Amino acid sequence: MEPVYAAVEWAAQGMSTFQGLRFTRVGVENLPRDGGAVLAVNHTGYLDFVPIGLTARSRGRRIRFMAKSELADNPVLRFLMRNTRTIAVDRAAGTASYRSAVEALKAGELVGVYPEGTISRSFELKKFKSGAARMALEAGVPIVPSIVWGAQRIATKGQPLHLGRHRIPVTVAVGEPIAPEGGPESLTATLHERMAALLAEAQRDYPHPVGEPWVPRRLGGTAPTLAEATKLDEDEARKRRPRAS
């Protein structure tokens, strides 16, 4: 894991420098320097893992991300996932990935989870799945809420890529760890509430030009509303389903 992960970190840092990304990091001290923890991250783009991964690196930590197993259909991604010990999630049968995540947490690792499950086209927080809370409760480790804001401008679903040198500002906000207490539903609700507050904080001082497609509708942008985005996701999922013969 170490040589490949180190190479991925080096490439991510190099790409960020080439693009001129301007990082603002808030609450980095909330990332534990050791011990297991669930790192819950919002999901607005394909490259969310880069800013949060580099933030963890600044604390001497490496994240074992959970990612959908379909990514491994690409041979390059399959190699990277295997050699960075990414936990592949089969959405039709997620028990094995859940068990792997719990074992990693008990072993003192930092496991990265996207509670929304998929990219939010609206850039608002979607309804959370309860997996992050359930694994934190079972492993007896805290959940660290975190927000990445601005990375959707680089690469996100349904919009053009911007991989050149754009000097895009990207904010990473890390909240205080949440103790693994209560039931999965109440803990998930607390996580959503904390992440919503962090998102509002990250957005407060971030420039949001009116009419931009990466800006949420409520902030003057042209991104779909949460309801519109949900319908787009449902329509897309319906098209992927195999037709009955």
PDB file of C-alpha atoms in Angstrom:
ATOM      1  CA  MET A   1       0.000   0.000   0.000  1.00  0.00           C
ATOM      2  CA  GLU A   2       2.662   2.499   1.034  1.00  0.00           C
ATOM      3  CA  PRO A   3       4.597   3.055  -2.248  1.00  0.00           C
ATOM      4  CA  VAL A   4       1.485   3.339  -4.410  1.00  0.00           C
ATOM      5  CA  TYR A   5      -0.364   5.504  -1.884  1.00  0.00           C
ATOM      6  CA  ALA A   6       2.688   7.760  -1.628  1.00  0.00           C
ATOM      7  CA  ALA A   7       2.766   8.038  -5.430  1.00  0.00           C
ATOM      8  CA  VAL A   8      -0.943   8.923  -5.497  1.00  0.00           C
ATOM      9  CA  GLU A   9      -0.355  11.606  -2.843  1.00  0.00           C
ATOM     10  CA  TRP A  10       2.571  12.995  -4.832  1.00  0.00           C
ATOM     11  CA  ALA A  11       0.470  13.056  -8.029  1.00  0.00           C
ATOM     12  CA  ALA A  12      -2.468  14.693  -6.248  1.00  0.00           C
ATOM     13  CA  GLN A  13      -0.225  17.379  -4.768  1.00  0.00           C
ATOM     14  CA  GLY A  14       1.447  17.927  -8.139  1.00  0.00           C
ATOM     15  CA  MET A  15      -1.887  18.217  -9.936  1.00  0.00           C
ATOM     16  CA  SER A  16      -3.182  20.666  -7.326  1.00  0.00           C
ATOM     17  CA  THR A  17      -0.040  22.798  -7.671  1.00  0.00           C
ATOM     18  CA  PHE A  18      -0.274  22.736 -11.479  1.00  0.00           C
ATOM     19  CA  GLN A  19      -3.907  23.851 -11.328  1.00  0.00           C
ATOM     20  CA  GLY A  20      -3.022  26.575  -8.875  1.00  0.00           C
ATOM     21  CA  LEU A  21      -5.690  25.423  -6.437  1.00  0.00           C
ATOM     22  CA  ARG A  22      -5.931  27.718  -3.428  1.00  0.00           C
ATOM     23  CA  PHE A  23      -6.748  25.668  -0.352  1.00  0.00           C
ATOM     24  CA  THR A  24      -8.372  27.036   2.764  1.00  0.00           C
ATOM     25  CA  ARG A  25      -8.424  24.526   5.616  1.00  0.00           C
ATOM     26  CA  VAL A  26     -10.539  25.041   8.713  1.00  0.00           C
ATOM     27  CA  GLY A  27     -10.629  22.790  11.777  1.00  0.00           C
ATOM     28  CA  VAL A  28      -7.781  20.512  10.685  1.00  0.00           C
ATOM     29  CA  GLU A  29      -6.948  19.937  14.354  1.00  0.00           C
ATOM     30  CA  ASN A  30     -10.205  17.956  14.591  1.00  0.00           C
ATOM     31  CA  LEU A  31      -8.675  15.162  12.513  1.00  0.00           C
ATOM     32  CA  PRO A  32      -7.280  12.658  15.032  1.00  0.00           C
ATOM     33  CA  ARG A  33      -3.566  11.996  14.674  1.00  0.00           C
ATOM     34  CA  ASP A  34      -4.045   8.339  15.559  1.00  0.00           C
ATOM     35  CA  GLY A  35      -6.759   5.768  16.177  1.00  0.00           C
ATOM     36  CA  GLY A  36      -9.738   4.677  14.153  1.00  0.00           C
ATOM     37  CA  ALA A  37     -12.340   7.155  12.946  1.00  0.00           C
ATOM     38  CA  VAL A  38     -15.009   7.422  10.267  1.00  0.00           C
ATOM     39  CA  LEU A  39     -14.302  10.459   8.095  1.00  0.00           C
ATOM     40  CA  ALA A  40     -17.652  11.532   6.615  1.00  0.00           C
ATOM     41  CA  VAL A  41     -17.311  13.748   3.527  1.00  0.00           C
ATOM     42  CA  ASN A  42     -19.895  15.480   1.340  1.00  0.00           C
ATOM     43  CA  HIS A  43     -19.883  14.482  -2.326  1.00  0.00           C
ATOM     44  CA  THR A  44     -20.091  17.197  -4.973  1.00  0.00           C
ATOM     45  CA  GLY A  45     -17.513  16.057  -7.535  1.00  0.00           C
ATOM     46  CA  TYR A  46     -15.222  13.336  -8.811  1.00  0.00           C
ATOM     47  CA  LEU A  47     -12.146  14.821  -7.125  1.00  0.00           C
ATOM     48  CA  ASP A  48     -13.457  15.455  -3.601  1.00  0.00           C
ATOM     49  CA  PHE A  49     -10.987  12.878  -2.335  1.00  0.00           C
ATOM     50  CA  VAL A  50      -7.976  15.002  -3.328  1.00  0.00           C
ATOM     51  CA  PRO A  51      -8.481  18.000  -0.984  1.00  0.00           C
ATOM     52  CA  ILE A  52      -9.589  15.845   1.949  1.00  0.00           C
ATOM     53  CA  GLY A  53      -6.804  13.321   1.320  1.00  0.00           C
ATOM     54  CA  LEU A  54      -4.157  16.050   1.291  1.00  0.00           C
ATOM     55  CA  THR A  55      -5.679  17.531   4.444  1.00  0.00           C
ATOM     56  CA  ALA A  56      -5.389  14.168   6.210  1.00  0.00           C
ATOM     57  CA  ARG A  57      -1.813  13.909   4.973  1.00  0.00           C
ATOM     58  CA  SER A  58      -1.010  17.197   6.733  1.00  0.00           C
ATOM     59  CA  ARG A  59      -1.990  15.422   9.974  1.00  0.00           C
ATOM     60  CA  GLY A  60       0.146  12.400   9.186  1.00  0.00           C
ATOM     61  CA  ARG A  61      -2.887  10.246   8.292  1.00  0.00           C
ATOM     62  CA  ARG A  62      -3.921   8.268   5.247  1.00  0.00           C
ATOM     63  CA  ILE A  63      -7.542   7.569   4.402  1.00  0.00           C
ATOM     64  CA  ARG A  64      -8.965   4.230   3.316  1.00  0.00           C
ATOM     65  CA  PHE A  65     -11.803   5.432   1.127  1.00  0.00           C
ATOM     66  CA  MET A  66     -14.940   3.442   0.445  1.00  0.00           C
ATOM     67  CA  ALA A  67     -15.789   3.582  -3.276  1.00  0.00           C
ATOM     68  CA  LYS A  68     -18.279   1.874  -5.564  1.00  0.00           C
ATOM     69  CA  SER A  69     -16.977  -1.399  -6.975  1.00  0.00           C
ATOM     70  CA  GLU A  70     -17.893  -0.431 -10.558  1.00  0.00           C
ATOM     71  CA  LEU A  71     -14.852   1.860 -10.632  1.00  0.00           C
ATOM     72  CA  ALA A  72     -12.691  -1.257 -10.707  1.00  0.00           C
ATOM     73  CA  ASP A  73     -13.988  -1.988 -14.227  1.00  0.00           C
ATOM     74  CA  ASN A  74     -11.304   0.453 -15.335  1.00  0.00           C
ATOM     75  CA  PRO A  75      -7.926  -1.363 -15.166  1.00  0.00           C
ATOM     76  CA  VAL A  76      -6.010   1.711 -13.991  1.00  0.00           C
ATOM     77  CA  LEU A  77      -8.517   2.444 -11.247  1.00  0.00           C
ATOM     78  CA  ARG A  78      -8.570  -1.244 -10.328  1.00  0.00           C
ATOM     79  CA  PHE A  79      -4.798  -1.168  -9.799  1.00  0.00           C
ATOM     80  CA  LEU A  80      -4.991   2.022  -7.727  1.00  0.00           C
ATOM     81  CA  MET A  81      -7.904   0.786  -5.635  1.00  0.00           C
ATOM     82  CA  ARG A  82      -6.188  -2.506  -4.871  1.00  0.00           C
ATOM     83  CA  ASN A  83      -2.868  -0.914  -3.974  1.00  0.00           C
ATOM     84  CA  THR A  84      -4.300   1.881  -1.834  1.00  0.00           C
ATOM     85  CA  ARG A  85      -6.536  -0.668  -0.085  1.00  0.00           C
ATOM     86  CA  THR A  86      -9.671   1.167  -1.129  1.00  0.00           C
ATOM     87  CA  ILE A  87     -12.737  -0.620   0.212  1.00  0.00           C
ATOM     88  CA  ALA A  88     -14.853  -1.529  -2.823  1.00  0.00           C
ATOM     89  CA  VAL A  89     -18.600  -1.265  -2.193  1.00  0.00           C
ATOM     90  CA  ASP A  90     -20.967  -3.547  -4.087  1.00  0.00           C
ATOM     91  CA  ARG A  91     -24.269  -1.709  -3.804  1.00  0.00           C
ATOM     92  CA  ALA A  92     -26.225  -4.915  -4.366  1.00  0.00           C
ATOM     93  CA  ALA A  93     -24.362  -6.792  -1.621  1.00  0.00           C
ATOM     94  CA  GLY A  94     -22.611  -4.427   0.749  1.00  0.00           C
ATOM     95  CA  THR A  95     -22.051  -6.742   3.723  1.00  0.00           C
ATOM     96  CA  ALA A  96     -18.458  -7.629   2.816  1.00  0.00           C
ATOM     97  CA  SER A  97     -17.393  -3.992   2.387  1.00  0.00           C
ATOM     98  CA  TYR A  98     -19.130  -3.034   5.618  1.00  0.00           C
ATOM     99  CA  ARG A  99     -17.257  -5.764   7.516  1.00  0.00           C
ATOM    100  CA  SER A 100     -13.943  -4.667   5.947  1.00  0.00           C
ATOM    101  CA  ALA A 101     -14.573  -1.075   7.013  1.00  0.00           C
ATOM    102  CA  VAL A 102     -15.394  -2.063  10.599  1.00  0.00           C
ATOM    103  CA  GLU A 103     -12.254  -4.214  10.822  1.00  0.00           C
ATOM    104  CA  ALA A 104     -10.142  -1.319   9.480  1.00  0.00           C
ATOM    105  CA  LEU A 105     -11.655   1.048  12.043  1.00  0.00           C
ATOM    106  CA  LYS A 106     -10.979  -1.372  14.887  1.00  0.00           C
ATOM    107  CA  ALA A 107      -7.395  -1.627  13.655  1.00  0.00           C
ATOM    108  CA  GLY A 108      -6.996   2.136  14.088  1.00  0.00           C
ATOM    109  CA  GLU A 109      -7.431   3.264  10.482  1.00  0.00           C
ATOM    110  CA  LEU A 110      -9.173   6.323   9.090  1.00  0.00           C
ATOM    111  CA  VAL A 111     -12.023   5.244   6.791  1.00  0.00           C
ATOM    112  CA  GLY A 112     -13.445   7.782   4.342  1.00  0.00           C
ATOM    113  CA  VAL A 113     -17.181   7.556   3.682  1.00  0.00           C
ATOM    114  CA  TYR A 114     -19.587   9.531   1.486  1.00  0.00           C
ATOM    115  CA  PRO A 115     -22.857   9.338   3.465  1.00  0.00           C
ATOM    116  CA  GLU A 116     -24.841  10.638   0.472  1.00  0.00           C
ATOM    117  CA  GLY A 117     -23.771   7.613  -1.549  1.00  0.00           C
ATOM    118  CA  THR A 118     -23.503   9.469  -4.866  1.00  0.00           C
ATOM    119  CA  ILE A 119     -22.544  12.915  -6.148  1.00  0.00           C
ATOM    120  CA  SER A 120     -25.074  15.615  -5.323  1.00  0.00           C
ATOM    121  CA  ARG A 121     -25.916  17.395  -8.582  1.00  0.00           C
ATOM    122  CA  SER A 122     -27.582  20.173  -6.582  1.00  0.00           C
ATOM    123  CA  PHE A 123     -24.453  20.590  -4.419  1.00  0.00           C
ATOM    124  CA  GLU A 124     -26.769  20.518  -1.418  1.00  0.00           C
ATOM    125  CA  LEU A 125     -26.550  17.710   1.135  1.00  0.00           C
ATOM    126  CA  LYS A 126     -28.712  14.779   0.088  1.00  0.00           C
ATOM    127  CA  LYS A 127     -30.395  12.363   2.460  1.00  0.00           C
ATOM    128  CA  PHE A 128     -27.711  10.338   4.274  1.00  0.00           C
ATOM    129  CA  LYS A 129     -27.421   6.587   4.349  1.00  0.00           C
ATOM    130  CA  SER A 130     -26.863   5.124   7.818  1.00  0.00           C
ATOM    131  CA  GLY A 131     -23.702   3.132   7.034  1.00  0.00           C
ATOM    132  CA  ALA A 132     -21.274   5.668   8.524  1.00  0.00           C
ATOM    133  CA  ALA A 133     -23.195   5.709  11.817  1.00  0.00           C
ATOM    134  CA  ARG A 134     -23.598   1.940  11.965  1.00  0.00           C
ATOM    135  CA  MET A 135     -19.913   1.210  11.423  1.00  0.00           C
ATOM    136  CA  ALA A 136     -18.860   3.892  13.932  1.00  0.00           C
ATOM    137  CA  LEU A 137     -21.171   2.399  16.554  1.00  0.00           C
ATOM    138  CA  GLU A 138     -19.999  -1.159  15.917  1.00  0.00           C
ATOM    139  CA  ALA A 139     -16.301  -0.241  15.890  1.00  0.00           C
ATOM    140  CA  GLY A 140     -16.651   2.153  18.822  1.00  0.00           C
ATOM    141  CA  VAL A 141     -14.938   5.033  17.007  1.00  0.00           C
ATOM    142  CA  PRO A 142     -15.949   8.672  16.413  1.00  0.00           C
ATOM    143  CA  ILE A 143     -17.312  10.140  13.199  1.00  0.00           C
ATOM    144  CA  VAL A 144     -15.454  13.201  11.937  1.00  0.00           C
ATOM    145  CA  PRO A 145     -17.764  15.388   9.792  1.00  0.00           C
ATOM    146  CA  SER A 146     -16.035  17.193   6.950  1.00  0.00           C
ATOM    147  CA  ILE A 147     -16.889  19.354   3.970  1.00  0.00           C
ATOM    148  CA  VAL A 148     -15.089  19.972   0.681  1.00  0.00           C
ATOM    149  CA  TRP A 149     -16.367  23.017  -1.189  1.00  0.00           C
ATOM    150  CA  GLY A 150     -15.212  24.279  -4.581  1.00  0.00           C
ATOM    151  CA  ALA A 151     -13.925  20.982  -5.989  1.00  0.00           C
ATOM    152  CA  GLN A 152     -17.178  20.645  -7.968  1.00  0.00           C
ATOM    153  CA  ARG A 153     -15.853  23.416 -10.202  1.00  0.00           C
ATOM    154  CA  ILE A 154     -13.065  21.113 -11.411  1.00  0.00           C
ATOM    155  CA  ALA A 155     -14.922  17.898 -12.242  1.00  0.00           C
ATOM    156  CA  THR A 156     -18.498  16.926 -11.486  1.00  0.00           C
ATOM    157  CA  LYS A 157     -21.389  15.012 -12.952  1.00  0.00           C
ATOM    158  CA  GLY A 158     -22.946  16.510 -16.081  1.00  0.00           C
ATOM    159  CA  GLN A 159     -20.569  19.457 -16.392  1.00  0.00           C
ATOM    160  CA  PRO A 160     -17.367  20.083 -18.413  1.00  0.00           C
ATOM    161  CA  LEU A 161     -13.992  19.280 -16.887  1.00  0.00           C
ATOM    162  CA  HIS A 162     -11.725  22.150 -15.849  1.00  0.00           C
ATOM    163  CA  LEU A 163      -8.360  20.504 -15.361  1.00  0.00           C
ATOM    164  CA  GLY A 164      -6.156  23.372 -16.510  1.00  0.00           C
ATOM    165  CA  ARG A 165      -4.608  26.122 -14.403  1.00  0.00           C
ATOM    166  CA  HIS A 166      -7.644  27.956 -13.062  1.00  0.00           C
ATOM    167  CA  ARG A 167      -6.540  28.920  -9.527  1.00  0.00           C
ATOM    168  CA  ILE A 168      -9.853  27.689  -8.151  1.00  0.00           C
ATOM    169  CA  PRO A 169     -10.284  28.198  -4.396  1.00  0.00           C
ATOM    170  CA  VAL A 170     -11.172  25.018  -2.499  1.00  0.00           C
ATOM    171  CA  THR A 171     -12.274  25.000   1.123  1.00  0.00           C
ATOM    172  CA  VAL A 172     -11.933  22.025   3.461  1.00  0.00           C
ATOM    173  CA  ALA A 173     -13.797  22.298   6.770  1.00  0.00           C
ATOM    174  CA  VAL A 174     -13.403  19.620   9.442  1.00  0.00           C
ATOM    175  CA  GLY A 175     -15.770  19.508  12.390  1.00  0.00           C
ATOM    176  CA  GLU A 176     -15.374  18.190  15.901  1.00  0.00           C
ATOM    177  CA  PRO A 177     -15.556  14.391  16.203  1.00  0.00           C
ATOM    178  CA  ILE A 178     -18.985  12.987  17.048  1.00  0.00           C
ATOM    179  CA  ALA A 179     -19.009  10.285  19.739  1.00  0.00           C
ATOM    180  CA  PRO A 180     -20.474   6.903  18.723  1.00  0.00           C
ATOM    181  CA  GLU A 181     -23.579   7.173  20.879  1.00  0.00           C
ATOM    182  CA  GLY A 182     -27.290   6.472  20.416  1.00  0.00           C
ATOM    183  CA  GLY A 183     -28.817   4.525  17.552  1.00  0.00           C
ATOM    184  CA  PRO A 184     -27.948   4.634  13.827  1.00  0.00           C
ATOM    185  CA  GLU A 185     -30.878   6.911  12.968  1.00  0.00           C
ATOM    186  CA  SER A 186     -30.190   9.528  15.640  1.00  0.00           C
ATOM    187  CA  LEU A 187     -26.449   9.471  14.981  1.00  0.00           C
ATOM    188  CA  THR A 188     -27.052   9.875  11.235  1.00  0.00           C
ATOM    189  CA  ALA A 189     -29.352  12.827  11.934  1.00  0.00           C
ATOM    190  CA  THR A 190     -26.672  14.435  14.126  1.00  0.00           C
ATOM    191  CA  LEU A 191     -24.058  13.883  11.413  1.00  0.00           C
ATOM    192  CA  HIS A 192     -26.291  15.508   8.781  1.00  0.00           C
ATOM    193  CA  GLU A 193     -26.922  18.477  11.064  1.00  0.00           C
ATOM    194  CA  ARG A 194     -23.204  18.974  11.784  1.00  0.00           C
ATOM    195  CA  MET A 195     -22.256  18.693   8.123  1.00  0.00           C
ATOM    196  CA  ALA A 196     -24.992  21.137   7.101  1.00  0.00           C
ATOM    197  CA  ALA A 197     -23.549  23.664   9.564  1.00  0.00           C
ATOM    198  CA  LEU A 198     -20.034  23.090   8.229  1.00  0.00           C
ATOM    199  CA  LEU A 199     -21.268  23.498   4.649  1.00  0.00           C
ATOM    200  CA  ALA A 200     -22.906  26.824   5.506  1.00  0.00           C
ATOM    201  CA  GLU A 201     -19.669  27.941   7.153  1.00  0.00           C
ATOM    202  CA  ALA A 202     -17.581  26.941   4.121  1.00  0.00           C
ATOM    203  CA  GLN A 203     -19.967  28.738   1.761  1.00  0.00           C
ATOM    204  CA  ARG A 204     -20.201  31.938   3.798  1.00  0.00           C
ATOM    205  CA  ASP A 205     -16.889  33.464   2.662  1.00  0.00           C
ATOM    206  CA  TYR A 206     -16.714  31.696  -0.707  1.00  0.00           C
ATOM    207  CA  PRO A 207     -17.466  33.731  -3.874  1.00  0.00           C
ATOM    208  CA  HIS A 208     -20.609  32.492  -5.683  1.00  0.00           C
ATOM    209  CA  PRO A 209     -21.086  34.296  -9.020  1.00  0.00           C
ATOM    210  CA  VAL A 210     -24.743  34.546 -10.029  1.00  0.00           C
ATOM    211  CA  GLY A 211     -25.761  32.173 -12.814  1.00  0.00           C
ATOM    212  CA  GLU A 212     -22.858  29.733 -12.520  1.00  0.00           C
ATOM    213  CA  PRO A 213     -23.813  26.055 -12.955  1.00  0.00           C
ATOM    214  CA  TRP A 214     -21.640  24.955  -9.996  1.00  0.00           C
ATOM    215  CA  VAL A 215     -23.443  27.309  -7.608  1.00  0.00           C
ATOM    216  CA  PRO A 216     -26.515  26.003  -5.735  1.00  0.00           C
ATOM    217  CA  ARG A 217     -29.834  27.531  -6.798  1.00  0.00           C
ATOM    218  CA  ARG A 218     -30.430  29.108  -3.375  1.00  0.00           C
ATOM    219  CA  LEU A 219     -27.134  31.016  -3.726  1.00  0.00           C
ATOM    220  CA  GLY A 220     -28.013  32.415  -7.144  1.00  0.00           C
ATOM    221  CA  GLY A 221     -26.588  29.652  -9.328  1.00  0.00           C
ATOM    222  CA  THR A 222     -28.174  27.488 -11.991  1.00  0.00           C
ATOM    223  CA  ALA A 223     -27.486  24.066 -10.459  1.00  0.00           C
ATOM    224  CA  PRO A 224     -30.628  21.934 -10.203  1.00  0.00           C
ATOM    225  CA  THR A 225     -32.568  22.078  -6.962  1.00  0.00           C
ATOM    226  CA  LEU A 226     -32.354  19.082  -4.648  1.00  0.00           C
ATOM    227  CA  ALA A 227     -35.738  17.863  -5.922  1.00  0.00           C
ATOM    228  CA  GLU A 228     -34.719  18.310  -9.566  1.00  0.00           C
ATOM    229  CA  ALA A 229     -31.403  16.548  -8.948  1.00  0.00           C
ATOM    230  CA  THR A 230     -33.193  13.643  -7.267  1.00  0.00           C
ATOM    231  CA  LYS A 231     -35.390  13.200 -10.329  1.00  0.00           C
ATOM    232  CA  LEU A 232     -32.344  13.286 -12.619  1.00  0.00           C
ATOM    233  CA  ASP A 233     -30.710  10.559 -10.512  1.00  0.00           C
ATOM    234  CA  GLU A 234     -33.869   8.454 -10.598  1.00  0.00           C
ATOM    235  CA  ASP A 235     -34.193   8.817 -14.373  1.00  0.00           C
ATOM    236  CA  GLU A 236     -30.544   7.855 -14.832  1.00  0.00           C
ATOM    237  CA  ALA A 237     -30.922   4.806 -12.578  1.00  0.00           C
ATOM    238  CA  ARG A 238     -34.028   3.739 -14.482  1.00  0.00           C
ATOM    239  CA  LYS A 239     -32.129   3.811 -17.783  1.00  0.00           C
ATOM    240  CA  ARG A 240     -29.360   1.639 -16.314  1.00  0.00           C
ATOM    241  CA  ARG A 241     -31.732  -1.093 -15.173  1.00  0.00           C
ATOM    242  CA  PRO A 242     -31.765  -4.133 -17.466  1.00  0.00           C
ATOM    243  CA  ARG A 243     -35.026  -4.533 -19.329  1.00  0.00           C
ATOM    244  CA  ALA A 244     -37.090  -7.623 -18.660  1.00  0.00           C
ATOM    245  CA  SER A 245     -37.010 -10.042 -21.588  1.00  0.00           C
TER     246      SER A 245
END
